[in-house]
Amino acid sequence: MNELLQELNEPVAVAQGVRLLLWRDDLAHPDLPGNKARKLKYNLQAARAQGHDTLLTFGGAYSNHLAAVATAGRLLGFRTFGLVRGDAPTAGTALNPTLTQAAADGMDLHYLDRSTYRRRAEPDFLAEVQARFGPAYVLPEGGTNALALHGCAELASEIRAQVAFDTLALAVGTGGTLAGLLTGLRGPEQALGVAALKNGSFLRAEVDELTQQAAGQAFANYSLQTDYHFGGYAKYSAELLAFIKQFRLRHGVLLDPIYTSKMMFGVLDLIRQGHFARGSTVVAIHTGGQQAWAGWQQRFGRLGG
Ligand SMILES: *Cc1c(COP(=O)(O)O)cnc(C)c1O
């Protein structure tokens, strides 16, 4: 086992005869860890190959993807434009921690009101954007596209090289990471996605569409859990916060408040319910996202504990 793989001694897993491990993709790189970096890898290669020196992307004001693009730009020498959903902060108010870091990484931030932001994937709008900001390699919101899937497929082979597993569990936002993993699974290996947002059943069609584009097929070897959203995207409860604190105490691992905490809560609950066969090995993936804590604490106060 390498240093990214951590055994999770959870009584509930022991009781159900499930071996539970955590893949610390949040530690995979000092500056650019987690699934947002995986999604960028082949996109950045394509950007270079196409002669681009500028990346342009979209995101909410606390977006992990926006943060990763800004950092990638700094590390790899791309100019970066971030088109942020919502109004510009009023003069004199500080940027939130995510945008402060993005700006420090050299990202040129611009704000789109919500109705304009909704056009972010329309070809006409993207042509207008390029006319305004100059030629750029455009990454969609969340970084999900066919090349992103290839980067995420590598996660499956890296984990397999360390441990034989039955199921990989991960948090789902757009479904790009799950779709990529599916294209990297072999034989009886399964994936289990935990939706970070409400009414997530539509994600199944998204994932199938993505794998269809990238690998020419939809996969059946995965389940999508939609009951662990805690009220919706970026919503939380006292129960979730208590879980995050306890998990940190038990394992020395800080989960993020938007994605991985809900995933881990869901996986443990499913183990408790006997969802996984006795004797099976489940690897939960810590996809990163801890940059969100600074902004979270600014809005809601310290996590404490
Ligand atoms: C974006 C993100 C996800 C979800 O990834 P998708 O490919 O959009 O489904 C999961 N975990 C973290 C930490 C993320 O930042």
PDB file of C-alpha atoms and ligand atoms in Angstrom:
ATOM      1  CA  MET A   1       0.000   0.000   0.000  1.00  0.00           C
ATOM      2  CA  ASN A   2       1.317   3.438  -0.803  1.00  0.00           C
ATOM      3  CA  GLU A   3       0.939   6.580   1.254  1.00  0.00           C
ATOM      4  CA  LEU A   4      -2.275   7.609  -0.495  1.00  0.00           C
ATOM      5  CA  LEU A   5      -4.127   4.563   0.762  1.00  0.00           C
ATOM      6  CA  GLN A   6      -5.366   4.635   4.345  1.00  0.00           C
ATOM      7  CA  GLU A   7      -7.111   1.827   6.209  1.00  0.00           C
ATOM      8  CA  LEU A   8     -10.272   3.096   7.943  1.00  0.00           C
ATOM      9  CA  ASN A   9     -10.982   1.230  11.119  1.00  0.00           C
ATOM     10  CA  GLU A  10     -14.684   1.831  11.499  1.00  0.00           C
ATOM     11  CA  PRO A  11     -16.597  -0.414  13.898  1.00  0.00           C
ATOM     12  CA  VAL A  12     -19.553  -0.567  11.534  1.00  0.00           C
ATOM     13  CA  ALA A  13     -17.343  -1.865   8.727  1.00  0.00           C
ATOM     14  CA  VAL A  14     -15.749  -4.448  11.019  1.00  0.00           C
ATOM     15  CA  ALA A  15     -19.205  -5.593  12.157  1.00  0.00           C
ATOM     16  CA  GLN A  16     -20.362  -6.006   8.559  1.00  0.00           C
ATOM     17  CA  GLY A  17     -17.156  -7.713   7.425  1.00  0.00           C
ATOM     18  CA  VAL A  18     -16.295  -4.939   4.967  1.00  0.00           C
ATOM     19  CA  ARG A  19     -12.734  -3.765   4.448  1.00  0.00           C
ATOM     20  CA  LEU A  20     -12.900   0.017   4.141  1.00  0.00           C
ATOM     21  CA  LEU A  21     -10.059   2.127   2.809  1.00  0.00           C
ATOM     22  CA  LEU A  22      -9.652   5.773   1.961  1.00  0.00           C
ATOM     23  CA  TRP A  23      -7.729   6.878  -1.118  1.00  0.00           C
ATOM     24  CA  ARG A  24      -6.216  10.248  -0.260  1.00  0.00           C
ATOM     25  CA  ASP A  25      -6.358  11.898  -3.650  1.00  0.00           C
ATOM     26  CA  ASP A  26      -6.421  15.124  -1.631  1.00  0.00           C
ATOM     27  CA  LEU A  27      -2.723  14.437  -0.961  1.00  0.00           C
ATOM     28  CA  ALA A  28      -1.793  13.440  -4.506  1.00  0.00           C
ATOM     29  CA  HIS A  29      -0.038  16.765  -5.212  1.00  0.00           C
ATOM     30  CA  PRO A  30       1.036  19.563  -2.847  1.00  0.00           C
ATOM     31  CA  ASP A  31      -0.594  22.376  -4.833  1.00  0.00           C
ATOM     32  CA  LEU A  32      -2.976  20.690  -7.226  1.00  0.00           C
ATOM     33  CA  PRO A  33      -4.575  17.646  -5.610  1.00  0.00           C
ATOM     34  CA  GLY A  34      -7.898  15.916  -6.024  1.00  0.00           C
ATOM     35  CA  ASN A  35     -10.285  15.275  -8.835  1.00  0.00           C
ATOM     36  CA  LYS A  36     -10.241  18.806 -10.246  1.00  0.00           C
ATOM     37  CA  ALA A  37      -6.569  18.313 -11.067  1.00  0.00           C
ATOM     38  CA  ARG A  38      -7.280  14.888 -12.595  1.00  0.00           C
ATOM     39  CA  LYS A  39      -9.888  16.491 -14.820  1.00  0.00           C
ATOM     40  CA  LEU A  40      -7.464  19.175 -15.915  1.00  0.00           C
ATOM     41  CA  LYS A  41      -4.510  16.955 -16.812  1.00  0.00           C
ATOM     42  CA  TYR A  42      -5.371  16.037 -20.400  1.00  0.00           C
ATOM     43  CA  ASN A  43      -7.162  19.295 -21.011  1.00  0.00           C
ATOM     44  CA  LEU A  44      -3.965  21.182 -20.229  1.00  0.00           C
ATOM     45  CA  GLN A  45      -2.012  18.939 -22.579  1.00  0.00           C
ATOM     46  CA  ALA A  46      -4.596  19.598 -25.298  1.00  0.00           C
ATOM     47  CA  ALA A  47      -4.481  23.333 -24.630  1.00  0.00           C
ATOM     48  CA  ARG A  48      -0.704  23.308 -25.116  1.00  0.00           C
ATOM     49  CA  ALA A  49      -0.887  21.079 -28.182  1.00  0.00           C
ATOM     50  CA  GLN A  50      -3.385  23.489 -29.731  1.00  0.00           C
ATOM     51  CA  GLY A  51      -0.997  26.368 -29.066  1.00  0.00           C
ATOM     52  CA  HIS A  52      -3.074  28.075 -26.372  1.00  0.00           C
ATOM     53  CA  ASP A  53      -1.437  30.140 -23.656  1.00  0.00           C
ATOM     54  CA  THR A  54      -4.726  31.127 -22.025  1.00  0.00           C
ATOM     55  CA  LEU A  55      -7.373  29.156 -20.129  1.00  0.00           C
ATOM     56  CA  LEU A  56     -10.870  30.454 -19.590  1.00  0.00           C
ATOM     57  CA  THR A  57     -13.448  28.874 -17.360  1.00  0.00           C
ATOM     58  CA  PHE A  58     -16.616  29.316 -15.314  1.00  0.00           C
ATOM     59  CA  GLY A  59     -17.557  28.719 -11.717  1.00  0.00           C
ATOM     60  CA  GLY A  60     -19.375  29.806  -8.608  1.00  0.00           C
ATOM     61  CA  ALA A  61     -17.585  32.081  -6.157  1.00  0.00           C
ATOM     62  CA  TYR A  62     -16.433  29.140  -4.002  1.00  0.00           C
ATOM     63  CA  SER A  63     -15.706  26.721  -6.836  1.00  0.00           C
ATOM     64  CA  ASN A  64     -12.994  24.088  -6.404  1.00  0.00           C
ATOM     65  CA  HIS A  65     -12.660  23.973 -10.170  1.00  0.00           C
ATOM     66  CA  LEU A  66     -12.020  27.705 -10.483  1.00  0.00           C
ATOM     67  CA  ALA A  67      -9.397  27.418  -7.735  1.00  0.00           C
ATOM     68  CA  ALA A  68      -7.701  24.492  -9.508  1.00  0.00           C
ATOM     69  CA  VAL A  69      -7.598  26.273 -12.877  1.00  0.00           C
ATOM     70  CA  ALA A  70      -6.047  29.349 -11.272  1.00  0.00           C
ATOM     71  CA  THR A  71      -3.378  27.231  -9.573  1.00  0.00           C
ATOM     72  CA  ALA A  72      -2.706  25.223 -12.731  1.00  0.00           C
ATOM     73  CA  GLY A  73      -2.252  28.483 -14.598  1.00  0.00           C
ATOM     74  CA  ARG A  74       0.316  29.670 -12.095  1.00  0.00           C
ATOM     75  CA  LEU A  75       2.205  26.377 -11.984  1.00  0.00           C
ATOM     76  CA  LEU A  76       2.207  25.730 -15.721  1.00  0.00           C
ATOM     77  CA  GLY A  77       2.383  29.244 -17.080  1.00  0.00           C
ATOM     78  CA  PHE A  78      -1.064  29.742 -18.578  1.00  0.00           C
ATOM     79  CA  ARG A  79      -2.878  33.044 -18.392  1.00  0.00           C
ATOM     80  CA  THR A  80      -6.269  32.364 -16.771  1.00  0.00           C
ATOM     81  CA  PHE A  81      -9.677  33.998 -16.937  1.00  0.00           C
ATOM     82  CA  GLY A  82     -12.337  33.065 -14.401  1.00  0.00           C
ATOM     83  CA  LEU A  83     -15.934  33.987 -15.204  1.00  0.00           C
ATOM     84  CA  VAL A  84     -17.674  33.938 -11.869  1.00  0.00           C
ATOM     85  CA  ARG A  85     -21.397  33.461 -11.313  1.00  0.00           C
ATOM     86  CA  GLY A  86     -22.998  36.421  -9.568  1.00  0.00           C
ATOM     87  CA  ASP A  87     -22.364  40.092  -9.012  1.00  0.00           C
ATOM     88  CA  ALA A  88     -18.926  41.570  -8.509  1.00  0.00           C
ATOM     89  CA  PRO A  89     -18.148  42.247  -4.849  1.00  0.00           C
ATOM     90  CA  THR A  90     -19.039  45.850  -4.106  1.00  0.00           C
ATOM     91  CA  ALA A  91     -16.112  48.272  -4.037  1.00  0.00           C
ATOM     92  CA  GLY A  92     -14.234  48.103  -0.763  1.00  0.00           C
ATOM     93  CA  THR A  93     -15.384  44.583   0.182  1.00  0.00           C
ATOM     94  CA  ALA A  94     -12.805  41.850   0.211  1.00  0.00           C
ATOM     95  CA  LEU A  95     -13.007  38.900  -2.149  1.00  0.00           C
ATOM     96  CA  ASN A  96     -13.872  35.597  -0.527  1.00  0.00           C
ATOM     97  CA  PRO A  97     -10.915  33.281   0.227  1.00  0.00           C
ATOM     98  CA  THR A  98     -11.396  31.179  -2.934  1.00  0.00           C
ATOM     99  CA  LEU A  99     -11.372  34.230  -5.204  1.00  0.00           C
ATOM    100  CA  THR A 100      -8.567  35.888  -3.213  1.00  0.00           C
ATOM    101  CA  GLN A 101      -6.389  32.827  -3.824  1.00  0.00           C
ATOM    102  CA  ALA A 102      -7.440  32.626  -7.480  1.00  0.00           C
ATOM    103  CA  ALA A 103      -6.500  36.268  -7.973  1.00  0.00           C
ATOM    104  CA  ALA A 104      -3.190  35.674  -6.155  1.00  0.00           C
ATOM    105  CA  ASP A 105      -2.574  32.796  -8.567  1.00  0.00           C
ATOM    106  CA  GLY A 106      -2.962  35.340 -11.364  1.00  0.00           C
ATOM    107  CA  MET A 107      -6.519  34.614 -12.443  1.00  0.00           C
ATOM    108  CA  ASP A 108      -8.302  37.498 -14.097  1.00  0.00           C
ATOM    109  CA  LEU A 109     -11.783  37.471 -12.544  1.00  0.00           C
ATOM    110  CA  HIS A 110     -14.937  38.721 -14.233  1.00  0.00           C
ATOM    111  CA  TYR A 111     -18.497  38.445 -12.989  1.00  0.00           C
ATOM    112  CA  LEU A 112     -21.572  37.291 -14.860  1.00  0.00           C
ATOM    113  CA  ASP A 113     -25.066  37.948 -13.579  1.00  0.00           C
ATOM    114  CA  ARG A 114     -27.108  34.816 -13.145  1.00  0.00           C
ATOM    115  CA  SER A 115     -29.029  35.037 -16.418  1.00  0.00           C
ATOM    116  CA  THR A 116     -25.829  35.590 -18.419  1.00  0.00           C
ATOM    117  CA  TYR A 117     -24.115  32.798 -16.506  1.00  0.00           C
ATOM    118  CA  ARG A 118     -26.841  30.406 -17.582  1.00  0.00           C
ATOM    119  CA  ARG A 119     -25.599  30.799 -21.180  1.00  0.00           C
ATOM    120  CA  ARG A 120     -22.124  29.490 -20.234  1.00  0.00           C
ATOM    121  CA  ALA A 121     -22.285  26.425 -22.488  1.00  0.00           C
ATOM    122  CA  GLU A 122     -24.003  28.043 -25.504  1.00  0.00           C
ATOM    123  CA  PRO A 123     -21.788  28.228 -28.608  1.00  0.00           C
ATOM    124  CA  ASP A 124     -22.954  31.793 -29.425  1.00  0.00           C
ATOM    125  CA  PHE A 125     -22.101  32.962 -25.963  1.00  0.00           C
ATOM    126  CA  LEU A 126     -18.701  31.249 -26.013  1.00  0.00           C
ATOM    127  CA  ALA A 127     -17.944  33.003 -29.316  1.00  0.00           C
ATOM    128  CA  GLU A 128     -18.823  36.369 -27.692  1.00  0.00           C
ATOM    129  CA  VAL A 129     -16.619  35.523 -24.725  1.00  0.00           C
ATOM    130  CA  GLN A 130     -13.653  34.709 -26.960  1.00  0.00           C
ATOM    131  CA  ALA A 131     -14.199  37.909 -28.924  1.00  0.00           C
ATOM    132  CA  ARG A 132     -14.049  39.825 -25.639  1.00  0.00           C
ATOM    133  CA  PHE A 133     -11.203  38.047 -23.836  1.00  0.00           C
ATOM    134  CA  GLY A 134      -9.190  36.795 -26.787  1.00  0.00           C
ATOM    135  CA  PRO A 135      -8.511  33.240 -27.911  1.00  0.00           C
ATOM    136  CA  ALA A 136      -8.515  30.816 -25.013  1.00  0.00           C
ATOM    137  CA  TYR A 137      -8.861  27.126 -24.280  1.00  0.00           C
ATOM    138  CA  VAL A 138     -12.306  26.999 -22.687  1.00  0.00           C
ATOM    139  CA  LEU A 139     -13.004  24.635 -19.813  1.00  0.00           C
ATOM    140  CA  PRO A 140     -16.632  24.089 -18.856  1.00  0.00           C
ATOM    141  CA  GLU A 141     -17.975  24.670 -15.355  1.00  0.00           C
ATOM    142  CA  GLY A 142     -16.697  21.941 -13.031  1.00  0.00           C
ATOM    143  CA  GLY A 143     -14.130  20.950 -15.670  1.00  0.00           C
ATOM    144  CA  THR A 144     -16.208  18.065 -17.002  1.00  0.00           C
ATOM    145  CA  ASN A 145     -15.627  17.076 -20.628  1.00  0.00           C
ATOM    146  CA  ALA A 146     -14.380  14.007 -22.513  1.00  0.00           C
ATOM    147  CA  LEU A 147     -10.692  14.720 -21.781  1.00  0.00           C
ATOM    148  CA  ALA A 148     -11.513  15.111 -18.094  1.00  0.00           C
ATOM    149  CA  LEU A 149     -12.828  11.554 -18.077  1.00  0.00           C
ATOM    150  CA  HIS A 150      -9.459  10.196 -19.245  1.00  0.00           C
ATOM    151  CA  GLY A 151      -7.706  11.801 -16.313  1.00  0.00           C
ATOM    152  CA  CYS A 152     -10.215  10.314 -13.869  1.00  0.00           C
ATOM    153  CA  ALA A 153      -9.947   6.849 -15.435  1.00  0.00           C
ATOM    154  CA  GLU A 154      -6.315   6.812 -14.272  1.00  0.00           C
ATOM    155  CA  LEU A 155      -7.510   6.972 -10.698  1.00  0.00           C
ATOM    156  CA  ALA A 156      -8.992   3.482 -11.088  1.00  0.00           C
ATOM    157  CA  SER A 157      -5.719   2.008 -12.331  1.00  0.00           C
ATOM    158  CA  GLU A 158      -3.642   3.782  -9.675  1.00  0.00           C
ATOM    159  CA  ILE A 159      -5.858   2.387  -6.923  1.00  0.00           C
ATOM    160  CA  ARG A 160      -5.924  -1.108  -8.486  1.00  0.00           C
ATOM    161  CA  ALA A 161      -2.131  -1.110  -8.504  1.00  0.00           C
ATOM    162  CA  GLN A 162      -2.243  -0.769  -4.694  1.00  0.00           C
ATOM    163  CA  VAL A 163      -5.209  -2.881  -3.687  1.00  0.00           C
ATOM    164  CA  ALA A 164      -7.739  -5.254  -5.223  1.00  0.00           C
ATOM    165  CA  PHE A 165     -11.120  -3.646  -4.645  1.00  0.00           C
ATOM    166  CA  ASP A 166     -14.773  -4.444  -5.225  1.00  0.00           C
ATOM    167  CA  THR A 167     -16.167  -0.935  -5.098  1.00  0.00           C
ATOM    168  CA  LEU A 168     -14.838   2.600  -5.474  1.00  0.00           C
ATOM    169  CA  ALA A 169     -17.015   5.185  -3.747  1.00  0.00           C
ATOM    170  CA  LEU A 170     -16.928   8.862  -4.594  1.00  0.00           C
ATOM    171  CA  ALA A 171     -18.886  12.092  -4.392  1.00  0.00           C
ATOM    172  CA  VAL A 172     -20.777  13.267  -7.472  1.00  0.00           C
ATOM    173  CA  GLY A 173     -21.348  16.834  -8.636  1.00  0.00           C
ATOM    174  CA  THR A 174     -21.487  16.961 -12.423  1.00  0.00           C
ATOM    175  CA  GLY A 175     -20.802  13.237 -12.755  1.00  0.00           C
ATOM    176  CA  GLY A 176     -17.582  13.716 -14.719  1.00  0.00           C
ATOM    177  CA  THR A 177     -15.338  12.018 -12.188  1.00  0.00           C
ATOM    178  CA  LEU A 178     -17.693   9.052 -11.791  1.00  0.00           C
ATOM    179  CA  ALA A 179     -18.015   8.716 -15.564  1.00  0.00           C
ATOM    180  CA  GLY A 180     -14.231   8.758 -15.926  1.00  0.00           C
ATOM    181  CA  LEU A 181     -13.770   6.139 -13.226  1.00  0.00           C
ATOM    182  CA  LEU A 182     -16.308   3.878 -14.934  1.00  0.00           C
ATOM    183  CA  THR A 183     -14.271   3.931 -18.117  1.00  0.00           C
ATOM    184  CA  GLY A 184     -11.285   2.780 -16.038  1.00  0.00           C
ATOM    185  CA  LEU A 185     -12.936  -0.092 -14.146  1.00  0.00           C
ATOM    186  CA  ARG A 186     -12.330  -3.730 -15.106  1.00  0.00           C
ATOM    187  CA  GLY A 187     -14.256  -6.965 -14.756  1.00  0.00           C
ATOM    188  CA  PRO A 188     -16.459  -7.102 -11.666  1.00  0.00           C
ATOM    189  CA  GLU A 189     -15.270  -3.798 -10.188  1.00  0.00           C
ATOM    190  CA  GLN A 190     -18.085  -1.435  -9.245  1.00  0.00           C
ATOM    191  CA  ALA A 191     -18.457   2.257  -8.540  1.00  0.00           C
ATOM    192  CA  LEU A 192     -20.794   3.925  -6.092  1.00  0.00           C
ATOM    193  CA  GLY A 193     -21.527   7.617  -6.523  1.00  0.00           C
ATOM    194  CA  VAL A 194     -23.013   9.752  -3.765  1.00  0.00           C
ATOM    195  CA  ALA A 195     -24.762  12.846  -5.117  1.00  0.00           C
ATOM    196  CA  ALA A 196     -23.807  16.098  -3.378  1.00  0.00           C
ATOM    197  CA  LEU A 197     -26.960  17.780  -4.636  1.00  0.00           C
ATOM    198  CA  LYS A 198     -30.705  17.350  -4.290  1.00  0.00           C
ATOM    199  CA  ASN A 199     -32.861  15.411  -6.750  1.00  0.00           C
ATOM    200  CA  GLY A 200     -29.707  13.835  -8.140  1.00  0.00           C
ATOM    201  CA  SER A 201     -31.363  11.037 -10.089  1.00  0.00           C
ATOM    202  CA  PHE A 202     -30.907  13.020 -13.337  1.00  0.00           C
ATOM    203  CA  LEU A 203     -27.161  12.438 -12.876  1.00  0.00           C
ATOM    204  CA  ARG A 204     -27.478   8.872 -14.088  1.00  0.00           C
ATOM    205  CA  ALA A 205     -28.400  10.103 -17.571  1.00  0.00           C
ATOM    206  CA  GLU A 206     -25.540  12.628 -17.434  1.00  0.00           C
ATOM    207  CA  VAL A 207     -23.015   9.963 -16.487  1.00  0.00           C
ATOM    208  CA  ASP A 208     -24.276   7.613 -19.205  1.00  0.00           C
ATOM    209  CA  GLU A 209     -24.113  10.398 -21.792  1.00  0.00           C
ATOM    210  CA  LEU A 210     -20.541  11.238 -20.759  1.00  0.00           C
ATOM    211  CA  THR A 211     -19.282   7.652 -20.949  1.00  0.00           C
ATOM    212  CA  GLN A 212     -21.125   7.239 -24.241  1.00  0.00           C
ATOM    213  CA  GLN A 213     -19.160  10.198 -25.638  1.00  0.00           C
ATOM    214  CA  ALA A 214     -15.810   9.209 -24.186  1.00  0.00           C
ATOM    215  CA  ALA A 215     -15.933   5.394 -24.399  1.00  0.00           C
ATOM    216  CA  GLY A 216     -18.831   4.653 -26.730  1.00  0.00           C
ATOM    217  CA  GLN A 217     -20.968   2.959 -24.101  1.00  0.00           C
ATOM    218  CA  ALA A 218     -23.073   3.374 -20.998  1.00  0.00           C
ATOM    219  CA  PHE A 219     -22.021   1.247 -18.011  1.00  0.00           C
ATOM    220  CA  ALA A 220     -24.241  -0.739 -15.674  1.00  0.00           C
ATOM    221  CA  ASN A 221     -21.694  -1.455 -12.938  1.00  0.00           C
ATOM    222  CA  TYR A 222     -22.441   1.526 -10.750  1.00  0.00           C
ATOM    223  CA  SER A 223     -25.033   2.815  -8.351  1.00  0.00           C
ATOM    224  CA  LEU A 224     -25.979   6.396  -7.692  1.00  0.00           C
ATOM    225  CA  GLN A 225     -27.033   7.263  -4.136  1.00  0.00           C
ATOM    226  CA  THR A 226     -29.210  10.363  -3.974  1.00  0.00           C
ATOM    227  CA  ASP A 227     -30.263  10.422  -0.304  1.00  0.00           C
ATOM    228  CA  TYR A 228     -27.168  11.954   1.279  1.00  0.00           C
ATOM    229  CA  HIS A 229     -27.346  15.550   0.019  1.00  0.00           C
ATOM    230  CA  PHE A 230     -28.249  17.037   3.450  1.00  0.00           C
ATOM    231  CA  GLY A 231     -30.742  19.453   1.930  1.00  0.00           C
ATOM    232  CA  GLY A 232     -28.955  20.227  -1.312  1.00  0.00           C
ATOM    233  CA  TYR A 233     -25.726  21.438  -2.843  1.00  0.00           C
ATOM    234  CA  ALA A 234     -23.531  23.143  -0.213  1.00  0.00           C
ATOM    235  CA  LYS A 235     -26.276  22.675   2.391  1.00  0.00           C
ATOM    236  CA  TYR A 236     -25.309  21.126   5.712  1.00  0.00           C
ATOM    237  CA  SER A 237     -26.680  20.214   9.105  1.00  0.00           C
ATOM    238  CA  ALA A 238     -25.392  19.920  12.657  1.00  0.00           C
ATOM    239  CA  GLU A 239     -25.288  16.160  12.090  1.00  0.00           C
ATOM    240  CA  LEU A 240     -22.974  16.533   9.089  1.00  0.00           C
ATOM    241  CA  LEU A 241     -20.670  18.916  10.952  1.00  0.00           C
ATOM    242  CA  ALA A 242     -20.512  16.576  13.940  1.00  0.00           C
ATOM    243  CA  PHE A 243     -19.663  13.757  11.564  1.00  0.00           C
ATOM    244  CA  ILE A 244     -16.843  15.767   9.976  1.00  0.00           C
ATOM    245  CA  LYS A 245     -15.371  16.529  13.402  1.00  0.00           C
ATOM    246  CA  GLN A 246     -15.626  12.938  14.577  1.00  0.00           C
ATOM    247  CA  PHE A 247     -14.098  11.643  11.377  1.00  0.00           C
ATOM    248  CA  ARG A 248     -11.174  14.007  11.816  1.00  0.00           C
ATOM    249  CA  LEU A 249     -10.691  12.838  15.399  1.00  0.00           C
ATOM    250  CA  ARG A 250     -10.897   9.156  14.483  1.00  0.00           C
ATOM    251  CA  HIS A 251      -8.763   9.191  11.344  1.00  0.00           C
ATOM    252  CA  GLY A 252      -6.885  12.495  11.254  1.00  0.00           C
ATOM    253  CA  VAL A 253      -8.532  13.323   7.955  1.00  0.00           C
ATOM    254  CA  LEU A 254     -10.328  16.545   7.154  1.00  0.00           C
ATOM    255  CA  LEU A 255     -13.185  15.935   4.744  1.00  0.00           C
ATOM    256  CA  ASP A 256     -14.621  18.858   2.792  1.00  0.00           C
ATOM    257  CA  PRO A 257     -18.067  20.265   3.621  1.00  0.00           C
ATOM    258  CA  ILE A 258     -19.572  20.067   0.110  1.00  0.00           C
ATOM    259  CA  TYR A 259     -18.659  16.666  -1.315  1.00  0.00           C
ATOM    260  CA  THR A 260     -16.490  14.176   0.540  1.00  0.00           C
ATOM    261  CA  SER A 261     -18.208  14.489   3.929  1.00  0.00           C
ATOM    262  CA  LYS A 262     -21.569  13.578   2.389  1.00  0.00           C
ATOM    263  CA  MET A 263     -19.969  10.737   0.463  1.00  0.00           C
ATOM    264  CA  MET A 264     -18.267   9.297   3.549  1.00  0.00           C
ATOM    265  CA  PHE A 265     -21.415   9.661   5.650  1.00  0.00           C
ATOM    266  CA  GLY A 266     -23.351   7.846   2.930  1.00  0.00           C
ATOM    267  CA  VAL A 267     -20.819   5.046   2.577  1.00  0.00           C
ATOM    268  CA  LEU A 268     -20.827   4.351   6.324  1.00  0.00           C
ATOM    269  CA  ASP A 269     -24.613   4.413   6.396  1.00  0.00           C
ATOM    270  CA  LEU A 270     -24.775   1.987   3.471  1.00  0.00           C
ATOM    271  CA  ILE A 271     -22.289  -0.324   5.171  1.00  0.00           C
ATOM    272  CA  ARG A 272     -24.487  -0.230   8.280  1.00  0.00           C
ATOM    273  CA  GLN A 273     -27.469  -1.213   6.129  1.00  0.00           C
ATOM    274  CA  GLY A 274     -25.581  -4.196   4.719  1.00  0.00           C
ATOM    275  CA  HIS A 275     -25.365  -2.705   1.219  1.00  0.00           C
ATOM    276  CA  PHE A 276     -21.934  -4.260   0.612  1.00  0.00           C
ATOM    277  CA  ALA A 277     -21.337  -8.000   0.707  1.00  0.00           C
ATOM    278  CA  ARG A 278     -19.343  -9.458   3.594  1.00  0.00           C
ATOM    279  CA  GLY A 279     -15.726  -9.870   2.631  1.00  0.00           C
ATOM    280  CA  SER A 280     -15.811  -7.020   0.131  1.00  0.00           C
ATOM    281  CA  THR A 281     -13.278  -4.222  -0.144  1.00  0.00           C
ATOM    282  CA  VAL A 282     -14.577  -0.691  -0.531  1.00  0.00           C
ATOM    283  CA  VAL A 283     -12.241   2.172  -1.354  1.00  0.00           C
ATOM    284  CA  ALA A 284     -13.711   5.614  -0.696  1.00  0.00           C
ATOM    285  CA  ILE A 285     -11.989   8.390  -2.610  1.00  0.00           C
ATOM    286  CA  HIS A 286     -11.131  11.671  -0.904  1.00  0.00           C
ATOM    287  CA  THR A 287     -11.407  13.915  -3.937  1.00  0.00           C
ATOM    288  CA  GLY A 288     -10.082  17.005  -2.115  1.00  0.00           C
ATOM    289  CA  GLY A 289     -11.983  20.264  -1.896  1.00  0.00           C
ATOM    290  CA  GLN A 290     -10.616  21.453   1.444  1.00  0.00           C
ATOM    291  CA  GLN A 291     -10.013  24.901  -0.043  1.00  0.00           C
ATOM    292  CA  ALA A 292     -13.752  25.405   0.492  1.00  0.00           C
ATOM    293  CA  TRP A 293     -13.300  25.497   4.278  1.00  0.00           C
ATOM    294  CA  ALA A 294     -11.861  29.017   4.363  1.00  0.00           C
ATOM    295  CA  GLY A 295     -14.923  30.456   2.649  1.00  0.00           C
ATOM    296  CA  TRP A 296     -17.222  28.227   4.629  1.00  0.00           C
ATOM    297  CA  GLN A 297     -15.804  29.465   7.923  1.00  0.00           C
ATOM    298  CA  GLN A 298     -16.075  33.045   6.791  1.00  0.00           C
ATOM    299  CA  ARG A 299     -19.781  32.550   6.137  1.00  0.00           C
ATOM    300  CA  PHE A 300     -20.803  30.133   8.883  1.00  0.00           C
ATOM    301  CA  GLY A 301     -18.134  30.347  11.575  1.00  0.00           C
ATOM    302  CA  ARG A 302     -15.436  27.993  12.680  1.00  0.00           C
ATOM    303  CA  LEU A 303     -15.914  24.257  12.509  1.00  0.00           C
ATOM    304  CA  GLY A 304     -14.418  23.917  15.988  1.00  0.00           C
ATOM    305  CA  GLY A 305     -13.661  20.625  17.671  1.00  0.00           C
TER     306      GLY A 305
HETATM  307  C1  LIG B   1     -16.078  18.765  -8.036  1.00  0.00           C
HETATM  308  C2  LIG B   1     -15.881  17.812  -6.921  1.00  0.00           C
HETATM  309  C3  LIG B   1     -16.519  16.554  -6.903  1.00  0.00           C
HETATM  310  C4  LIG B   1     -17.506  16.135  -7.956  1.00  0.00           C
HETATM  311  O1  LIG B   1     -16.887  15.926  -9.184  1.00  0.00           O
HETATM  312  P1  LIG B   1     -17.765  15.803 -10.496  1.00  0.00           P
HETATM  313  O2  LIG B   1     -16.816  15.334 -11.518  1.00  0.00           O
HETATM  314  O3  LIG B   1     -18.271  17.191 -10.815  1.00  0.00           O
HETATM  315  O4  LIG B   1     -18.883  14.886 -10.245  1.00  0.00           O
HETATM  316  C5  LIG B   1     -16.242  15.691  -5.854  1.00  0.00           C
HETATM  317  N1  LIG B   1     -15.407  16.046  -4.854  1.00  0.00           N
HETATM  318  C6  LIG B   1     -14.799  17.248  -4.835  1.00  0.00           C
HETATM  319  C7  LIG B   1     -13.918  17.555  -3.684  1.00  0.00           C
HETATM  320  C8  LIG B   1     -15.005  18.159  -5.865  1.00  0.00           C
HETATM  321  O5  LIG B   1     -14.385  19.347  -5.834  1.00  0.00           O
END
